[in-house]
Coordinates of C-alpha atoms in Angstrom, one line a residue:
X1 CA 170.5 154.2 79.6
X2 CA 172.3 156.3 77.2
X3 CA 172.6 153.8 74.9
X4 CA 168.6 153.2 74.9
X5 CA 168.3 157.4 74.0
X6 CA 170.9 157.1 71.7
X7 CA 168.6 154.6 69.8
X8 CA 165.4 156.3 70.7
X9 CA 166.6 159.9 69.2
X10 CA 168.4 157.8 66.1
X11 CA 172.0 157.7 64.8
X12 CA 174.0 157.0 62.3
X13 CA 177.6 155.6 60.9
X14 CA 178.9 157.3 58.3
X15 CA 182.4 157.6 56.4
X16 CA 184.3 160.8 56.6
X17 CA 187.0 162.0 54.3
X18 CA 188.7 164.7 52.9
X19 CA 190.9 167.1 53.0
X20 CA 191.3 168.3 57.1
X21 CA 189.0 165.4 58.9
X22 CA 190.7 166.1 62.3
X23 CA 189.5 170.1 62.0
X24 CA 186.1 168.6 61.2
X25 CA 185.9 166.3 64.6
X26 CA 187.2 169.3 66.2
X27 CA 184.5 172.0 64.9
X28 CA 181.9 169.4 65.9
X29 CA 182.9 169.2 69.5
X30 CA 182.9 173.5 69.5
X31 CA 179.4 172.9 68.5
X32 CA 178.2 170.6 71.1
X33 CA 178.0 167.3 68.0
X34 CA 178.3 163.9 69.9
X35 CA 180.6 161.8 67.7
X36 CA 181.5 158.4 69.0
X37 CA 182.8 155.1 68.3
X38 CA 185.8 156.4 65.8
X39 CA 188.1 154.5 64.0
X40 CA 190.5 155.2 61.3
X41 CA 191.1 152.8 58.4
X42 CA 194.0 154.8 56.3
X43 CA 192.7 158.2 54.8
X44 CA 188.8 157.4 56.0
X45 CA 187.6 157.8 59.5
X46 CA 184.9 156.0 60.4
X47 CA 182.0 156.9 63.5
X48 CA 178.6 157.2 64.6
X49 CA 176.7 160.7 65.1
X50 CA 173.2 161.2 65.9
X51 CA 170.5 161.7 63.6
X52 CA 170.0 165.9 64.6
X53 CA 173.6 165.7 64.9
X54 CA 174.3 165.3 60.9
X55 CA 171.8 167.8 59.8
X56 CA 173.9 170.5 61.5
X57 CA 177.2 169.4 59.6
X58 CA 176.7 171.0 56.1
X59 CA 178.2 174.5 57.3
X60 CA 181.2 171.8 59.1
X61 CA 181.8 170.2 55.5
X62 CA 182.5 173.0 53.6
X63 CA 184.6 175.3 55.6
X64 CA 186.7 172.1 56.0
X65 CA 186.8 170.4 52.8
X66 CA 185.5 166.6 53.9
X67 CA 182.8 164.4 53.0
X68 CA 180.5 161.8 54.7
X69 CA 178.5 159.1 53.3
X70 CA 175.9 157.5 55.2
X71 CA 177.0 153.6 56.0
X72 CA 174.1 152.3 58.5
X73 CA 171.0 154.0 60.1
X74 CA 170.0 152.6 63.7
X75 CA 167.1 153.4 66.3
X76 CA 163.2 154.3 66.1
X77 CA 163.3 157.1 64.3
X78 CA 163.9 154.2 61.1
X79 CA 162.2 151.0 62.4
X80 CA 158.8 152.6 62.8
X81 CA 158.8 154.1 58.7
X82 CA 159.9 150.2 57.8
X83 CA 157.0 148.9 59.9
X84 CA 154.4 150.8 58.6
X85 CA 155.2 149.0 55.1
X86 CA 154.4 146.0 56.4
X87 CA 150.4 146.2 57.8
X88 CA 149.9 142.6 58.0
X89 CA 152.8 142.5 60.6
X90 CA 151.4 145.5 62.4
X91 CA 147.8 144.4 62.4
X92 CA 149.0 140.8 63.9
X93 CA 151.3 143.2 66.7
X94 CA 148.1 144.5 67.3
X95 CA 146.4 141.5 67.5
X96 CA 148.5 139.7 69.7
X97 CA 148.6 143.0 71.6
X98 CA 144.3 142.9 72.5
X99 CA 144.8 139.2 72.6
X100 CA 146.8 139.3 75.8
X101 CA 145.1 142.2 77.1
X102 CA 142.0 140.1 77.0
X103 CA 143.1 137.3 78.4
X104 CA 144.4 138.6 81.5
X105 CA 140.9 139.3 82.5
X106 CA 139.8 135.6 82.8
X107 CA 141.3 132.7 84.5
X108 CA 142.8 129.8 82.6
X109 CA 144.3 127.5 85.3
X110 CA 143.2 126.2 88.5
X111 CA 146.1 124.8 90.7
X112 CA 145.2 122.8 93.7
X113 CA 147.5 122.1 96.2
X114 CA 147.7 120.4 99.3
X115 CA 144.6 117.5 98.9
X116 CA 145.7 114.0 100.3
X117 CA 142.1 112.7 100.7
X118 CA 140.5 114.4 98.8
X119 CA 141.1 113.5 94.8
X120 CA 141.1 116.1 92.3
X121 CA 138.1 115.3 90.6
X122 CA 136.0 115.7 93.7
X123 CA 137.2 119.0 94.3
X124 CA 136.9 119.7 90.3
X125 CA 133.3 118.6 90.6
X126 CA 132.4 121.2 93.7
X127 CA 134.3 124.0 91.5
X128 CA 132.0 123.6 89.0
X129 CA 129.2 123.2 91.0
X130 CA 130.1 126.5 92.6
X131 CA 130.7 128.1 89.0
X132 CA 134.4 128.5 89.5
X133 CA 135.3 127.3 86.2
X134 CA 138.5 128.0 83.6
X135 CA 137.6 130.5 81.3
X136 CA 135.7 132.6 83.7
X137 CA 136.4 136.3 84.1
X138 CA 138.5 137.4 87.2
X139 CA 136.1 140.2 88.5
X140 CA 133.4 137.0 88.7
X141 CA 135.1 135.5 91.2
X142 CA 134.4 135.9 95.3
X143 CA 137.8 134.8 97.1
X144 CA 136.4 135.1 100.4
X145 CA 133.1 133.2 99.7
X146 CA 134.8 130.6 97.7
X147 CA 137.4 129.7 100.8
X148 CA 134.1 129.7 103.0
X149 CA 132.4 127.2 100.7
X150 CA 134.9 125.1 100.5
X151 CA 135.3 124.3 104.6
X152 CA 131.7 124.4 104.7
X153 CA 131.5 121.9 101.7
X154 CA 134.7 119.5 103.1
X155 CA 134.7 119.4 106.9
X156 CA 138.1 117.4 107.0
X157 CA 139.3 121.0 105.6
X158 CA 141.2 123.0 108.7
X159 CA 142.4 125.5 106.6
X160 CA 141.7 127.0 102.8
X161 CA 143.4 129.5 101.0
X162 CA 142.7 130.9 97.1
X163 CA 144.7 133.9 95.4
X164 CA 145.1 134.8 92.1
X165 CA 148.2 134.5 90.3
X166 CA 148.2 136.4 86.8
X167 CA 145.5 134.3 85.1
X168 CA 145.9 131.5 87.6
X169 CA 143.6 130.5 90.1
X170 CA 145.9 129.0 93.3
X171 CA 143.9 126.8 95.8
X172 CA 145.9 125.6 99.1
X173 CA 144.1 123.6 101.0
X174 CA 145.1 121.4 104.6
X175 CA 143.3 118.6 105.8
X176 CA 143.1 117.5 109.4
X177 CA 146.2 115.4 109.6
X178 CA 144.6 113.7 113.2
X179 CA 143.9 110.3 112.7
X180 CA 140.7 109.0 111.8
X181 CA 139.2 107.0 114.5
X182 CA 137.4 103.9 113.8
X183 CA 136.2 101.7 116.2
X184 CA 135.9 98.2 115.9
X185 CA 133.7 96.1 117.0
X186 CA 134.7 94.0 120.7
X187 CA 135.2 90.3 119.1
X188 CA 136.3 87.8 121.9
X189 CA 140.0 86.2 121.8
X190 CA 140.5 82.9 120.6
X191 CA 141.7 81.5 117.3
X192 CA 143.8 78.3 116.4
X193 CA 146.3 77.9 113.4
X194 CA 145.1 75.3 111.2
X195 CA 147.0 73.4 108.3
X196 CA 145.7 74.5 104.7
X197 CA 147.3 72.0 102.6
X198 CA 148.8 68.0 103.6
X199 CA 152.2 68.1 105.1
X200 CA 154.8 66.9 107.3
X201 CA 155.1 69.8 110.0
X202 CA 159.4 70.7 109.6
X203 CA 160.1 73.2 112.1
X204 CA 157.4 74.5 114.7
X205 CA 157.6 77.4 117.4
X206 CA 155.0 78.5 119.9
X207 CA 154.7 81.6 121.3
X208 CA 150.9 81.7 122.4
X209 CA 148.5 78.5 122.4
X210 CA 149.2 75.1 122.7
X211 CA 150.6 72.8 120.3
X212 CA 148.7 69.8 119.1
X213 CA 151.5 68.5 116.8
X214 CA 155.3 67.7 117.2
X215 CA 157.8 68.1 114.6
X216 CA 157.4 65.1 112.0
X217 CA 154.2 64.6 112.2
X218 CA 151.9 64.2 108.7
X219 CA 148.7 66.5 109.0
X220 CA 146.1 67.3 106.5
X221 CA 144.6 70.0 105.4
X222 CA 141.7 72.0 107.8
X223 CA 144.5 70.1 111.3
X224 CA 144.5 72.2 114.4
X225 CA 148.2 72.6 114.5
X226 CA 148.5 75.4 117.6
X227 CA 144.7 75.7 119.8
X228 CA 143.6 79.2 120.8
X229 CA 142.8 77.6 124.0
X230 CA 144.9 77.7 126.7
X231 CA 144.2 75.6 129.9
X232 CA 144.3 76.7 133.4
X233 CA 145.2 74.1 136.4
X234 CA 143.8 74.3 140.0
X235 CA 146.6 72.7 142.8
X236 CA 145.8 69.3 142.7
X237 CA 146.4 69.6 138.6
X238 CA 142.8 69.7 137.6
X239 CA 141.8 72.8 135.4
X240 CA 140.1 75.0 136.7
X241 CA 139.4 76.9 133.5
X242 CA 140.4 77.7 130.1
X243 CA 141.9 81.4 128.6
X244 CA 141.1 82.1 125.0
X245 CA 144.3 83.5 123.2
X246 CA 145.1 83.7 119.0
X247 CA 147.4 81.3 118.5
X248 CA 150.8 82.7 117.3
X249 CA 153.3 80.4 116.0
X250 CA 156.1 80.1 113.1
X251 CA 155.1 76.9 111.5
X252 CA 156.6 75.3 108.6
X253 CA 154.5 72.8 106.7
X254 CA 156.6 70.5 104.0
X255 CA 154.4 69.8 101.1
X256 CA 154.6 69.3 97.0
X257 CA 153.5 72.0 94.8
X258 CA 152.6 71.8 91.0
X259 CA 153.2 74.6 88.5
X260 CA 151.8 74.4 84.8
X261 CA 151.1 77.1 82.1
X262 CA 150.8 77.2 78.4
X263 CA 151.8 78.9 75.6
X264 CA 149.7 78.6 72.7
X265 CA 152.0 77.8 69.3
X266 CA 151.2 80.5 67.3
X267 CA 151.0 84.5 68.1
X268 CA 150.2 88.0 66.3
X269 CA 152.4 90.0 65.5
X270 CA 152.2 93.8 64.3
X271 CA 153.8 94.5 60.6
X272 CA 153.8 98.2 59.8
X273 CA 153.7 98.7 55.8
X274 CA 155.0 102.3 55.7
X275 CA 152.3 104.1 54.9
X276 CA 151.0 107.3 57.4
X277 CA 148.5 109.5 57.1
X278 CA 148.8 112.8 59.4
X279 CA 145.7 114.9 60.7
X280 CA 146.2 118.1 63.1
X281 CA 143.9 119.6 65.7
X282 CA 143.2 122.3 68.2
X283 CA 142.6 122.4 71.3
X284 CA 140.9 124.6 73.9
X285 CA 140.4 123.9 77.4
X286 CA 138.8 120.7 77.4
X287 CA 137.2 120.6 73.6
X288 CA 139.0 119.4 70.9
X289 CA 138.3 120.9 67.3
X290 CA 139.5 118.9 64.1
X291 CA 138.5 118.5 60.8
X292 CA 136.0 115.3 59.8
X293 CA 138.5 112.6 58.6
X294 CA 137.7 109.5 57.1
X295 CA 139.0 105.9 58.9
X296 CA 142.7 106.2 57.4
X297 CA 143.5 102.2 57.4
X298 CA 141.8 99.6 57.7
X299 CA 144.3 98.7 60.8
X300 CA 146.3 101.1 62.3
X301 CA 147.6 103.0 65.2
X302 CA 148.2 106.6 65.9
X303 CA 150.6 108.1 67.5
X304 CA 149.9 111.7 68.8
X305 CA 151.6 115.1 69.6
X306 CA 150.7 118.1 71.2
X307 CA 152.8 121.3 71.9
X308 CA 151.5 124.7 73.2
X309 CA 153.4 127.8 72.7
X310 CA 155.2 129.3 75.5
X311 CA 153.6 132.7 75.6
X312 CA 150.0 131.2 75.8
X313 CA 151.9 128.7 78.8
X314 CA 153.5 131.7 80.6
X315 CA 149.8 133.2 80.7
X316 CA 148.6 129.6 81.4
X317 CA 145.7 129.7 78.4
X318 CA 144.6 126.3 77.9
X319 CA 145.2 126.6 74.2
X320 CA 147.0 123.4 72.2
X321 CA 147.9 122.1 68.9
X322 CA 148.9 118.9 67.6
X323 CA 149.2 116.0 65.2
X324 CA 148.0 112.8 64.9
X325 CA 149.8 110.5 62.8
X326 CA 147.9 107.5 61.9
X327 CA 150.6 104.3 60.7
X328 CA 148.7 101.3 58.7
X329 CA 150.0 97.8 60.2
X330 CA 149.2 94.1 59.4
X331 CA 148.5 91.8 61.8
X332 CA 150.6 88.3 60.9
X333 CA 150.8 85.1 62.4
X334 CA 154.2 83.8 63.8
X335 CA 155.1 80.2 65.3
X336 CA 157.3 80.3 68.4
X337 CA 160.6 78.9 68.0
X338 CA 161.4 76.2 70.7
X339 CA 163.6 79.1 72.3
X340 CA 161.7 81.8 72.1
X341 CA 158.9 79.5 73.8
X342 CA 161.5 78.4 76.2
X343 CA 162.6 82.2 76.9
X344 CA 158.8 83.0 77.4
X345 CA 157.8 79.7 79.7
X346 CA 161.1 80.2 81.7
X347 CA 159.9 83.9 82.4
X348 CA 156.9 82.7 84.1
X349 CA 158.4 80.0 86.4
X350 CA 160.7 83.0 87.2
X351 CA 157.7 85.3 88.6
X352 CA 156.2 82.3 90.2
X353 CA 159.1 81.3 92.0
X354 CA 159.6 84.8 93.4
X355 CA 156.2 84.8 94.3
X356 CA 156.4 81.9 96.4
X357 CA 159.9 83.8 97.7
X358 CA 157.8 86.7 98.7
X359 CA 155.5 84.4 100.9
X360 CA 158.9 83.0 102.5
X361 CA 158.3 79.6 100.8
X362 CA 161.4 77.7 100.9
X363 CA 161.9 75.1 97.7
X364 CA 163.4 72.1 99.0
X365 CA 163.5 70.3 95.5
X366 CA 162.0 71.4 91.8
X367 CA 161.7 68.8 89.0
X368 CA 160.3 71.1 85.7
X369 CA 160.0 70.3 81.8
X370 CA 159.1 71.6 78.8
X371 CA 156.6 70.0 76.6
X372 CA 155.2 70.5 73.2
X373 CA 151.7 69.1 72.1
X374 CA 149.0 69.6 69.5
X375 CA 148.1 73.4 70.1
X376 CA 150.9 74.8 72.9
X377 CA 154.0 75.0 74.4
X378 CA 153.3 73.7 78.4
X379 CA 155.6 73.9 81.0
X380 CA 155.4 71.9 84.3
X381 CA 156.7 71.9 87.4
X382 CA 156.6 70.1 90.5
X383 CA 158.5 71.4 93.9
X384 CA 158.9 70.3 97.4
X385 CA 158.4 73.1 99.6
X386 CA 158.3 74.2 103.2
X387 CA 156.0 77.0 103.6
X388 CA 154.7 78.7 106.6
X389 CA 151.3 78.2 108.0
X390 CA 149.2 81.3 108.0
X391 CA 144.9 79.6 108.1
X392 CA 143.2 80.1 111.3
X393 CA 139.7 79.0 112.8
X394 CA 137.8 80.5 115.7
X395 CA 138.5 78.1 118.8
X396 CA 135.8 75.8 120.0
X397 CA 134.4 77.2 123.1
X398 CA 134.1 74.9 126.6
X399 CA 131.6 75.4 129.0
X400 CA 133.6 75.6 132.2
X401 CA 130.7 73.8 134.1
X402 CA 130.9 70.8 132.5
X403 CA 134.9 70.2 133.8
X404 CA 134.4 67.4 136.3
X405 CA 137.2 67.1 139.4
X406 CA 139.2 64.6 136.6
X407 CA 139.7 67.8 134.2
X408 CA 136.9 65.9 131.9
X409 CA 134.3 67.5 129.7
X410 CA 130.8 65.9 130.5
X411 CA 128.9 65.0 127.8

């Protein structure tokens, strides 16, 4: 604190020197003259003293022979004559003063927080259709209505809360985290597994339906391999009448598998040439402003940067600038080396292999190549597999009136 007045009222450092310089510091203490900071560099003292301080010293000087000279001058009373000099640096203080005076009467953010279901451009949408917009002025703005619109808007809403913060609009929001009931339709029990591809069944177990197939046997495709339809007997080991279950079994169906993709010979590739061109822009809110450019290149890409100054980000005004640099390229054509096609080819048996790990398809055997023709690169593949059976079929209904005593369908 005394440090701020010290700079508020002014002060100096100045040199002293002269014939009695401890009789001077002592006459100004008698007068009540702050002196401070002292230091003594052979027959010179230096020290700081405040500005109304040194225009009482003239009568001090003489009566004891010294001299001062003024080194450095500190505090308002010489910043403000060195700023009036300089109007263009006053008028932009002044500037940049009303500036953010201005803006912190309007809103330049909208933060929503708390939306699960609800995506952010829906709720953007019903903001603007409520005028509740960025760039609007603070006063404009009903809290209390908005909050009401918005539950009566989004019923899935329990609970809605908006503030301001500075020049940013907060909106918490909480949805009803009960689960949303759906009912399904009633569908009646009762589906088989059946075999999507020819195979040799290689492992098999049932835990609901019964099993038409025994391990070894060859099926094909569209086989009912477990029925949904389960049997009951009477005593004397007639049935009596059939339950309808979905058949639920880990089936494992050995079968071959081909693979094949191409690579054509040739590709594109991207040359840049070294020359850019550079274009800048501004940005506010949502509109973008820039000069009309011509096309730069004839091919090219950009490659953009925005920045936004961290007063105008601290007061959250949607206010950006940026570049745009525009780099001229050449599209050439390339011919894969056998390696490089290789590398590539490989790549994509890789990812089709872990697909068929991700289904929990076993590969029993693989046999692939690498071929080159007329106009690609082709790779082929063929593998012996067990995979698991997953196709299923609604389960033929029986009338249970036409079981005769024998456990025999009429027809």
């Amino acid at each position: 604190m005394i440090k701020f007045l010290k700079y508020m009222r002014g002060y100096l450092r100045i040199r002293l020197w002269g014939f009695s310089p401890e009789r001077f510091m002592n006459l100004c203490s008698n007068k009540g003259i702050l002196l401070w900071d002292i230091v003594r560099e052979g027959d010179a003292y230096y020290m700081c003293i405040s500005l109304q301080g040194f225009w009482e010293l003239k009568p001090i000087l003489k009566k004891t022979g010294t001299r001062v000279a003024i080194l450095e001058r500190y505090g308002l009373p010489f910043l403000i004559p060195r700023l009036l000099k300089r109007k263009i640096f006053i008028l932009g203080l002044l500037l940049t003063f009303v500036f953010w005076i201005v803006s912190s009467f309007y809103i330049w953010n909208i933060e929503i927080t708390g939306n699960q279901r609800i995506t952010e451009d829906v709720f953007q949408s019903f903001l603007k259709d409520n005028q509740v917009t960025v760039g609007m002025r603070r006063d404009a703005l009903n809290i209390s209505e908005l909050e009401k619109q918005i539950r009566r808007q989004f019923p899935e809403i329990t609970w809605a809360s908006a503030k301001l913060d500075g020049t940013k609009l907060q909106i918490d929001i909480k949805e009803n985290d009960a689960p949303i009931v759906v009912e399904k339709p009633e569908t009646n029990p009762g589906t088989d597994l059946i075999a999507e591809y020819d195979g040799i069944v290689a492992a098999m177990i049932v835990r609901s339906g019964v099993p038409q197939v025994s391990i070894g046997d060859a099926v094909e495709a569209g086989t009912v391999l477990v029925e949904g339809r389960v049997p009951i007997f009477n005593e004397d080991a007639t049935v009596r009448e059939y339950e309808y279950v979905d058949a639920d079994a880990d089936i494992l169906l050995e079968h071959t598998m081909d693979f094949s993709e191409s690579l054509s010979l040739d590709y594109i590739k991207k040359e840049y040439t070294g020359r850019e061109k550079e274009s800048y822009y501004l940005k506010l809110g949502s509109k973008t402003c820039r000069l009309p450019e011509e096309r730069p290149f004839l091919v090219y890409d950009s490659l953009m940067k925005e920045t936004r100054p961290l007063a105008l980000e601290k007061l959250n005004i949607p206010v950006f600038w940026g570049s745009v640099t525009h780099r001229e390229y050449q599209n050439t054509e390339h011919l894969y080396t056998q390696q490089e096609a290789e590398t590539l080819l490989n790549q994509k048996l890789i990812d089709f292999l872990a697909d068929l790990e991700e289904k929990g398809v076993q590969i029993i055997e693989k046999n692939v190549r690498i071929n080159r023709n007329d106009t690609s690169w082709v790779i082929e593949g063929a593998f012996l597999v067990r995979e698991p059976v997953t196709g299923r079929g609604e389960t033929a209904r029986m009338d249970t009136g036409n079981i005769d005593s024998t456990g025999e369908t009429d027809e």
